[in-house]
Structures are given as structure tokens and as C-alpha cells.
Amino acid sequence: MKKGLLLVLSGPSATGKGTVCKALLKKRPDISLSVSCTTREPRPGEIEGKSYFFKTQKEFESLIEENAFLEYANVFSNYYGTPKSFVDAAIEQGKDVLLEIDVQGALKVKEAYPKGVYMFLVPPSMDELKNRIRSRGTETAEEIEARLGKADAEMKLMHRYDYRIVNDVVDEAVCAIEAIITAEKLRVFRYEEEIRSDEI
Ligand code: 5GP
């Protein structure tokens, strides 16, 4: 069976990864979202097993020991990790899997899965990113400064990705991702069984 695509949507905090991801999944129910584990507290409305698998620090550390994560990272003092078994099984079954993760996590996944599709979501401008971080109202002034500093450093890692997608109008970002998926599925290297040349 043809393997599914590993789609990684990443980018600095507050670029709107969550919003774009939700809109994409609504339009494309054929894509499976990888639900991460985290040690952060659930926010109002978040559902166990749908938003995240919420874990204690101890539970998370046991999962690290068991090698259960494709990658994990400490993001703003909480652990976040991608369960390996779900991703591997879905790809083997031919399903396309979407990971919505931070920049450090995405670059770790790229080392292990070089055939994945690495998409970097950027804000329309750095000023707009600053506005978005400041207007969320969920962080203290200190946390806002930390996020701004981190976003700046993460923007410098864009060259390690395959695609740059601007998140100005959400529907346009979703269309761009769909175009990328269509093109990626046609890439010659994904048709190993049909390649007849011995030059590879
Ligand atoms: P939030 O707490 O707002 O849901 O997420 C904070 C950050 O953690 C976001 O940038 C999100 O993309 C990232 N994140 C969510 N799940 C994972 C994961 O499994 N691994 C990594 N490395 N980052 C994640």
C-alpha cells in the first residue's frame, strides 16, 4: 500500500497554526490529526484525547523513558510530545497525518522523517505577530516578551523548511496547503516502485 504523507505545520507562536489547522481539517476530513501529549493544564473547552492527551509531569517522563515520542519539546515551561505509534501506524495505512507543532519539534521530526512535508507558517509581518501575541490576553507581560524573543529566533530557522505559507487570510493559507499536498503526492521519489532507472 502507498504510504501516507507526513505533513508538519509549524512556525512561531501566535502565527495562527491552530486556526489554520482547524480550517484545513474541516475542509479535508481525509487528513488525520496527530493529537499531542502535554503537561500543561487544559484550557476551558479543551477535550482530553481531542485537543491533547493531558499528562502529569511523571506520566510524561515515563513516556519519554518508553521511547513513546517521535519528538518532544519543552515549550514555555511545559512538555509537549508527538506520540510515535499513532503517526507510524497511520502513515503505514496510507493516511496523511498532520502535526501542528513548534519549531524545535518540527526540526527534530525532519531528522527522523526527511520525506515529510515541512511547512512554515509566517505572519503577514513581524508587527502583526507582535499585535497577535499582545492581544491574546492569556499571558503576562514577561511571558509576552519571552514569546516575542522566541518568535524572532524561530523566524531565522525558516530556511530549514520546504514551504513558507503566509497566514493573512486563513482560507488562502488552507488553499496553499492543499496545493502543496497535491504537488507532494505527485513527486517522483514517492513512486519508488515505478522508477526504472538505476541512477538513483
Ligand atoms: P498551546 O499550549 O498553545 O496549545 O501550544 C503551545 C505550542 O506548543 C504551540 O506552538 C504548539 O504548536 C506546540 N505544540 C503542540 N503540540 C506539540 C508537540 O507535540 N510537540 C511540539 N514540539 N510542540 C507542540
PDB file of C-alpha atoms and ligand atoms in Angstrom:
ATOM      1  CA  MET A   1       0.000   0.000   0.000  1.00  0.00           C
ATOM      2  CA  LYS A   2       1.112   3.542  -0.767  1.00  0.00           C
ATOM      3  CA  LYS A   3       2.267   5.296   2.394  1.00  0.00           C
ATOM      4  CA  GLY A   4       0.531   8.423   3.637  1.00  0.00           C
ATOM      5  CA  LEU A   5       2.204  11.836   3.796  1.00  0.00           C
ATOM      6  CA  LEU A   6       3.621  13.260   6.995  1.00  0.00           C
ATOM      7  CA  LEU A   7       2.542  16.909   6.991  1.00  0.00           C
ATOM      8  CA  VAL A   8       4.190  19.188   9.538  1.00  0.00           C
ATOM      9  CA  LEU A   9       2.689  22.627  10.127  1.00  0.00           C
ATOM     10  CA  SER A  10       4.949  24.727  12.274  1.00  0.00           C
ATOM     11  CA  GLY A  11       6.063  28.290  12.900  1.00  0.00           C
ATOM     12  CA  PRO A  12       6.463  30.791  15.724  1.00  0.00           C
ATOM     13  CA  SER A  13       3.913  31.200  18.483  1.00  0.00           C
ATOM     14  CA  ALA A  14       0.784  33.187  17.507  1.00  0.00           C
ATOM     15  CA  THR A  15       1.154  32.809  13.745  1.00  0.00           C
ATOM     16  CA  GLY A  16      -2.212  31.031  13.835  1.00  0.00           C
ATOM     17  CA  LYS A  17      -1.115  27.400  13.436  1.00  0.00           C
ATOM     18  CA  GLY A  18      -4.109  26.174  15.440  1.00  0.00           C
ATOM     19  CA  THR A  19      -6.637  28.188  13.426  1.00  0.00           C
ATOM     20  CA  VAL A  20      -5.197  27.149  10.053  1.00  0.00           C
ATOM     21  CA  CYS A  21      -5.004  23.541  11.201  1.00  0.00           C
ATOM     22  CA  LYS A  22      -8.659  23.508  12.288  1.00  0.00           C
ATOM     23  CA  ALA A  23      -9.823  25.074   8.994  1.00  0.00           C
ATOM     24  CA  LEU A  24      -7.768  22.576   6.979  1.00  0.00           C
ATOM     25  CA  LEU A  25      -9.169  19.579   8.868  1.00  0.00           C
ATOM     26  CA  LYS A  26     -12.718  20.848   8.429  1.00  0.00           C
ATOM     27  CA  LYS A  27     -12.218  21.041   4.672  1.00  0.00           C
ATOM     28  CA  ARG A  28     -10.164  17.848   4.457  1.00  0.00           C
ATOM     29  CA  PRO A  29     -11.578  15.166   6.756  1.00  0.00           C
ATOM     30  CA  ASP A  30      -9.314  12.656   4.974  1.00  0.00           C
ATOM     31  CA  ILE A  31      -6.336  14.090   6.902  1.00  0.00           C
ATOM     32  CA  SER A  32      -5.667  12.611  10.368  1.00  0.00           C
ATOM     33  CA  LEU A  33      -4.511  14.981  13.087  1.00  0.00           C
ATOM     34  CA  SER A  34      -1.857  13.717  15.455  1.00  0.00           C
ATOM     35  CA  VAL A  35      -3.013  14.547  18.991  1.00  0.00           C
ATOM     36  CA  SER A  36      -0.047  15.506  21.182  1.00  0.00           C
ATOM     37  CA  CYS A  37       0.574  14.820  24.850  1.00  0.00           C
ATOM     38  CA  THR A  38       1.199  17.792  27.122  1.00  0.00           C
ATOM     39  CA  THR A  39       1.802  18.594  30.761  1.00  0.00           C
ATOM     40  CA  ARG A  40       0.074  21.962  30.527  1.00  0.00           C
ATOM     41  CA  GLU A  41      -3.302  22.483  32.186  1.00  0.00           C
ATOM     42  CA  PRO A  42      -6.361  22.115  29.932  1.00  0.00           C
ATOM     43  CA  ARG A  43      -7.892  25.425  28.839  1.00  0.00           C
ATOM     44  CA  PRO A  44     -11.664  25.893  29.003  1.00  0.00           C
ATOM     45  CA  GLY A  45     -13.347  23.877  26.266  1.00  0.00           C
ATOM     46  CA  GLU A  46     -10.377  21.614  25.576  1.00  0.00           C
ATOM     47  CA  ILE A  47     -11.202  17.918  25.368  1.00  0.00           C
ATOM     48  CA  GLU A  48      -8.974  15.058  26.549  1.00  0.00           C
ATOM     49  CA  GLY A  49      -7.880  12.979  23.554  1.00  0.00           C
ATOM     50  CA  LYS A  50      -9.107  15.572  21.065  1.00  0.00           C
ATOM     51  CA  SER A  51      -7.194  18.740  21.927  1.00  0.00           C
ATOM     52  CA  TYR A  52      -4.382  16.952  23.747  1.00  0.00           C
ATOM     53  CA  PHE A  53      -3.716  13.953  25.949  1.00  0.00           C
ATOM     54  CA  PHE A  54      -3.171  15.750  29.256  1.00  0.00           C
ATOM     55  CA  LYS A  55      -0.420  14.147  31.356  1.00  0.00           C
ATOM     56  CA  THR A  56       1.275  14.757  34.685  1.00  0.00           C
ATOM     57  CA  GLN A  57       4.983  15.507  34.639  1.00  0.00           C
ATOM     58  CA  LYS A  58       5.613  11.972  35.958  1.00  0.00           C
ATOM     59  CA  GLU A  59       3.449  10.315  33.309  1.00  0.00           C
ATOM     60  CA  PHE A  60       5.139  12.339  30.578  1.00  0.00           C
ATOM     61  CA  GLU A  61       8.589  11.387  31.816  1.00  0.00           C
ATOM     62  CA  SER A  62       7.618   7.685  31.816  1.00  0.00           C
ATOM     63  CA  LEU A  63       6.524   8.037  28.191  1.00  0.00           C
ATOM     64  CA  ILE A  64       9.904   9.608  27.362  1.00  0.00           C
ATOM     65  CA  GLU A  65      11.616   6.598  29.016  1.00  0.00           C
ATOM     66  CA  GLU A  66       9.464   4.221  26.960  1.00  0.00           C
ATOM     67  CA  ASN A  67      10.525   5.992  23.772  1.00  0.00           C
ATOM     68  CA  ALA A  68       6.885   6.723  23.011  1.00  0.00           C
ATOM     69  CA  PHE A  69       7.537  10.079  21.325  1.00  0.00           C
ATOM     70  CA  LEU A  70       8.550  10.901  17.785  1.00  0.00           C
ATOM     71  CA  GLU A  71       9.778  14.163  19.297  1.00  0.00           C
ATOM     72  CA  TYR A  72       9.101  16.116  22.422  1.00  0.00           C
ATOM     73  CA  ALA A  73       9.987  19.611  23.482  1.00  0.00           C
ATOM     74  CA  ASN A  74       9.714  21.948  26.395  1.00  0.00           C
ATOM     75  CA  VAL A  75       7.624  24.872  25.199  1.00  0.00           C
ATOM     76  CA  PHE A  76       7.148  27.744  27.645  1.00  0.00           C
ATOM     77  CA  SER A  77       7.803  25.513  30.700  1.00  0.00           C
ATOM     78  CA  ASN A  78       5.525  22.657  29.667  1.00  0.00           C
ATOM     79  CA  TYR A  79       6.293  19.434  27.899  1.00  0.00           C
ATOM     80  CA  TYR A  80       4.687  18.697  24.539  1.00  0.00           C
ATOM     81  CA  GLY A  81       5.230  15.465  22.610  1.00  0.00           C
ATOM     82  CA  THR A  82       4.057  13.669  19.470  1.00  0.00           C
ATOM     83  CA  PRO A  83       3.034  10.035  20.053  1.00  0.00           C
ATOM     84  CA  LYS A  84       5.100   7.885  17.697  1.00  0.00           C
ATOM     85  CA  SER A  85       2.835   4.815  17.428  1.00  0.00           C
ATOM     86  CA  PHE A  86      -0.161   6.779  16.078  1.00  0.00           C
ATOM     87  CA  VAL A  87       1.866   8.590  13.421  1.00  0.00           C
ATOM     88  CA  ASP A  88       3.711   5.487  12.213  1.00  0.00           C
ATOM     89  CA  ALA A  89       0.558   3.355  12.057  1.00  0.00           C
ATOM     90  CA  ALA A  90      -1.465   5.992  10.170  1.00  0.00           C
ATOM     91  CA  ILE A  91       1.284   6.564   7.584  1.00  0.00           C
ATOM     92  CA  GLU A  92       1.666   2.809   7.052  1.00  0.00           C
ATOM     93  CA  GLN A  93      -2.109   2.590   6.492  1.00  0.00           C
ATOM     94  CA  GLY A  94      -1.815   5.188   3.734  1.00  0.00           C
ATOM     95  CA  LYS A  95      -3.346   8.048   5.712  1.00  0.00           C
ATOM     96  CA  ASP A  96      -1.968  11.576   5.550  1.00  0.00           C
ATOM     97  CA  VAL A  97      -1.075  12.759   9.048  1.00  0.00           C
ATOM     98  CA  LEU A  98      -0.867  16.364  10.199  1.00  0.00           C
ATOM     99  CA  LEU A  99       1.377  17.517  13.033  1.00  0.00           C
ATOM    100  CA  GLU A 100       0.856  21.007  14.437  1.00  0.00           C
ATOM    101  CA  ILE A 101       3.997  21.518  16.493  1.00  0.00           C
ATOM    102  CA  ASP A 102       6.566  24.125  17.468  1.00  0.00           C
ATOM    103  CA  VAL A 103       9.761  24.848  15.533  1.00  0.00           C
ATOM    104  CA  GLN A 104      12.198  22.856  17.699  1.00  0.00           C
ATOM    105  CA  GLY A 105       9.901  19.790  17.480  1.00  0.00           C
ATOM    106  CA  ALA A 106       9.439  20.095  13.717  1.00  0.00           C
ATOM    107  CA  LEU A 107      13.171  20.182  13.079  1.00  0.00           C
ATOM    108  CA  LYS A 108      13.642  17.072  15.225  1.00  0.00           C
ATOM    109  CA  VAL A 109      10.950  15.263  13.238  1.00  0.00           C
ATOM    110  CA  LYS A 110      12.675  16.302   9.996  1.00  0.00           C
ATOM    111  CA  GLU A 111      15.822  14.429  11.024  1.00  0.00           C
ATOM    112  CA  ALA A 112      13.855  11.209  11.508  1.00  0.00           C
ATOM    113  CA  TYR A 113      11.382  11.675   8.617  1.00  0.00           C
ATOM    114  CA  PRO A 114      13.173  13.514   5.807  1.00  0.00           C
ATOM    115  CA  LYS A 115      10.382  12.606   3.355  1.00  0.00           C
ATOM    116  CA  GLY A 116       7.844  14.559   5.402  1.00  0.00           C
ATOM    117  CA  VAL A 117       6.485  17.903   4.193  1.00  0.00           C
ATOM    118  CA  TYR A 118       7.688  20.793   6.341  1.00  0.00           C
ATOM    119  CA  MET A 119       5.579  23.931   6.207  1.00  0.00           C
ATOM    120  CA  PHE A 120       6.473  27.140   7.993  1.00  0.00           C
ATOM    121  CA  LEU A 121       3.593  29.452   8.785  1.00  0.00           C
ATOM    122  CA  VAL A 122       4.514  33.131   8.951  1.00  0.00           C
ATOM    123  CA  PRO A 123       2.505  36.177   9.994  1.00  0.00           C
ATOM    124  CA  PRO A 124       1.875  38.925   7.387  1.00  0.00           C
ATOM    125  CA  SER A 125       4.519  40.998   9.223  1.00  0.00           C
ATOM    126  CA  MET A 126       6.510  40.968  12.471  1.00  0.00           C
ATOM    127  CA  ASP A 127       4.404  43.903  13.700  1.00  0.00           C
ATOM    128  CA  GLU A 128       1.272  41.869  13.135  1.00  0.00           C
ATOM    129  CA  LEU A 129       2.813  38.958  15.077  1.00  0.00           C
ATOM    130  CA  LYS A 130       3.585  41.293  17.972  1.00  0.00           C
ATOM    131  CA  ASN A 131      -0.010  42.542  17.931  1.00  0.00           C
ATOM    132  CA  ARG A 132      -1.347  38.988  17.910  1.00  0.00           C
ATOM    133  CA  ILE A 133       0.836  37.915  20.838  1.00  0.00           C
ATOM    134  CA  ARG A 134      -0.034  41.026  22.839  1.00  0.00           C
ATOM    135  CA  SER A 135      -3.768  40.906  22.125  1.00  0.00           C
ATOM    136  CA  ARG A 136      -4.301  37.266  23.145  1.00  0.00           C
ATOM    137  CA  GLY A 137      -4.583  38.411  26.735  1.00  0.00           C
ATOM    138  CA  THR A 138      -3.642  34.989  28.088  1.00  0.00           C
ATOM    139  CA  GLU A 139      -0.030  35.780  29.012  1.00  0.00           C
ATOM    140  CA  THR A 140       1.736  38.064  31.476  1.00  0.00           C
ATOM    141  CA  ALA A 141       3.970  40.901  30.233  1.00  0.00           C
ATOM    142  CA  GLU A 142       7.001  38.721  30.975  1.00  0.00           C
ATOM    143  CA  GLU A 143       5.591  35.781  29.008  1.00  0.00           C
ATOM    144  CA  ILE A 144       4.762  38.089  26.088  1.00  0.00           C
ATOM    145  CA  GLU A 145       8.381  39.298  25.983  1.00  0.00           C
ATOM    146  CA  ALA A 146       9.611  35.677  26.093  1.00  0.00           C
ATOM    147  CA  ARG A 147       7.305  34.704  23.206  1.00  0.00           C
ATOM    148  CA  LEU A 148       8.376  37.708  21.140  1.00  0.00           C
ATOM    149  CA  GLY A 149      12.053  36.888  21.644  1.00  0.00           C
ATOM    150  CA  LYS A 150      11.480  33.249  20.772  1.00  0.00           C
ATOM    151  CA  ALA A 151       9.428  34.141  17.679  1.00  0.00           C
ATOM    152  CA  ASP A 152      12.282  36.291  16.438  1.00  0.00           C
ATOM    153  CA  ALA A 153      14.798  33.461  16.869  1.00  0.00           C
ATOM    154  CA  GLU A 154      12.444  30.956  15.233  1.00  0.00           C
ATOM    155  CA  MET A 155      11.917  33.133  12.153  1.00  0.00           C
ATOM    156  CA  LYS A 156      15.623  32.636  11.492  1.00  0.00           C
ATOM    157  CA  LEU A 157      15.037  28.875  11.086  1.00  0.00           C
ATOM    158  CA  MET A 158      12.639  29.209   8.153  1.00  0.00           C
ATOM    159  CA  HIS A 159      15.308  28.121   5.641  1.00  0.00           C
ATOM    160  CA  ARG A 160      15.232  24.603   7.118  1.00  0.00           C
ATOM    161  CA  TYR A 161      11.645  24.131   5.879  1.00  0.00           C
ATOM    162  CA  ASP A 162      10.222  23.204   2.468  1.00  0.00           C
ATOM    163  CA  TYR A 163       7.409  25.749   2.241  1.00  0.00           C
ATOM    164  CA  ARG A 164       6.628  29.221   3.572  1.00  0.00           C
ATOM    165  CA  ILE A 165       2.948  29.999   3.984  1.00  0.00           C
ATOM    166  CA  VAL A 166       1.684  33.450   4.956  1.00  0.00           C
ATOM    167  CA  ASN A 167      -1.238  33.403   7.329  1.00  0.00           C
ATOM    168  CA  ASP A 168      -3.066  36.581   6.460  1.00  0.00           C
ATOM    169  CA  VAL A 169      -6.414  35.218   5.221  1.00  0.00           C
ATOM    170  CA  VAL A 170      -6.967  31.756   6.757  1.00  0.00           C
ATOM    171  CA  ASP A 171      -8.796  30.325   3.708  1.00  0.00           C
ATOM    172  CA  GLU A 172      -5.908  31.339   1.465  1.00  0.00           C
ATOM    173  CA  ALA A 173      -3.397  29.624   3.761  1.00  0.00           C
ATOM    174  CA  VAL A 174      -5.586  26.487   3.658  1.00  0.00           C
ATOM    175  CA  CYS A 175      -5.720  26.593  -0.167  1.00  0.00           C
ATOM    176  CA  ALA A 176      -1.934  26.913  -0.278  1.00  0.00           C
ATOM    177  CA  ILE A 177      -1.566  23.832   1.938  1.00  0.00           C
ATOM    178  CA  GLU A 178      -3.967  21.864  -0.254  1.00  0.00           C
ATOM    179  CA  ALA A 179      -1.926  22.810  -3.326  1.00  0.00           C
ATOM    180  CA  ILE A 180       1.240  21.661  -1.551  1.00  0.00           C
ATOM    181  CA  ILE A 181      -0.383  18.328  -0.654  1.00  0.00           C
ATOM    182  CA  THR A 182      -1.471  17.789  -4.268  1.00  0.00           C
ATOM    183  CA  ALA A 183       2.022  18.533  -5.589  1.00  0.00           C
ATOM    184  CA  GLU A 184       3.801  16.496  -2.910  1.00  0.00           C
ATOM    185  CA  LYS A 185       1.733  13.432  -3.764  1.00  0.00           C
ATOM    186  CA  LEU A 186       2.990  13.697  -7.364  1.00  0.00           C
ATOM    187  CA  ARG A 187       6.684  13.838  -6.524  1.00  0.00           C
ATOM    188  CA  VAL A 188       8.659  11.235  -8.415  1.00  0.00           C
ATOM    189  CA  PHE A 189      10.590   9.981  -5.390  1.00  0.00           C
ATOM    190  CA  ARG A 190       7.308   8.811  -3.845  1.00  0.00           C
ATOM    191  CA  TYR A 191       6.913   6.291  -6.697  1.00  0.00           C
ATOM    192  CA  GLU A 192       9.929   4.128  -5.911  1.00  0.00           C
ATOM    193  CA  GLU A 193       8.197   1.029  -7.273  1.00  0.00           C
ATOM    194  CA  GLU A 194       7.822   2.650 -10.719  1.00  0.00           C
ATOM    195  CA  ILE A 195      11.279   4.167 -11.053  1.00  0.00           C
ATOM    196  CA  ARG A 196      13.233   2.093 -13.578  1.00  0.00           C
ATOM    197  CA  SER A 197      16.489   3.968 -13.698  1.00  0.00           C
ATOM    198  CA  ASP A 198      19.411   2.615 -11.701  1.00  0.00           C
ATOM    199  CA  GLU A 199      20.819   6.116 -11.401  1.00  0.00           C
ATOM    200  CA  ILE A 200      19.154   6.638  -8.017  1.00  0.00           C
TER     201      ILE A 200
HETATM  202  P1  5GP B   1      -0.548  25.566  23.196  1.00  0.00           P
HETATM  203  O1  5GP B   1      -0.168  25.415  24.640  1.00  0.00           O
HETATM  204  O2  5GP B   1      -0.888  26.985  22.839  1.00  0.00           O
HETATM  205  O3  5GP B   1      -1.628  24.574  22.780  1.00  0.00           O
HETATM  206  O4  5GP B   1       0.734  25.182  22.333  1.00  0.00           O
HETATM  207  C1  5GP B   1       1.962  25.822  22.539  1.00  0.00           C
HETATM  208  C2  5GP B   1       2.931  25.430  21.445  1.00  0.00           C
HETATM  209  O5  5GP B   1       3.255  24.042  21.519  1.00  0.00           O
HETATM  210  C3  5GP B   1       2.394  25.657  20.024  1.00  0.00           C
HETATM  211  O6  5GP B   1       3.429  26.281  19.275  1.00  0.00           O
HETATM  212  C4  5GP B   1       2.125  24.254  19.513  1.00  0.00           C
HETATM  213  O7  5GP B   1       2.277  24.177  18.096  1.00  0.00           O
HETATM  214  C5  5GP B   1       3.221  23.489  20.226  1.00  0.00           C
HETATM  215  N1  5GP B   1       2.937  22.036  20.292  1.00  0.00           N
HETATM  216  C6  5GP B   1       1.755  21.400  20.430  1.00  0.00           C
HETATM  217  N2  5GP B   1       1.940  20.075  20.438  1.00  0.00           N
HETATM  218  C7  5GP B   1       3.263  19.858  20.284  1.00  0.00           C
HETATM  219  C8  5GP B   1       4.077  18.666  20.190  1.00  0.00           C
HETATM  220  O8  5GP B   1       3.630  17.535  20.255  1.00  0.00           O
HETATM  221  N3  5GP B   1       5.415  18.879  20.049  1.00  0.00           N
HETATM  222  C9  5GP B   1       5.973  20.110  19.975  1.00  0.00           C
HETATM  223  N4  5GP B   1       7.282  20.192  19.805  1.00  0.00           N
HETATM  224  N5  5GP B   1       5.252  21.239  20.034  1.00  0.00           N
HETATM  225  C10 5GP B   1       3.909  21.103  20.197  1.00  0.00           C
END
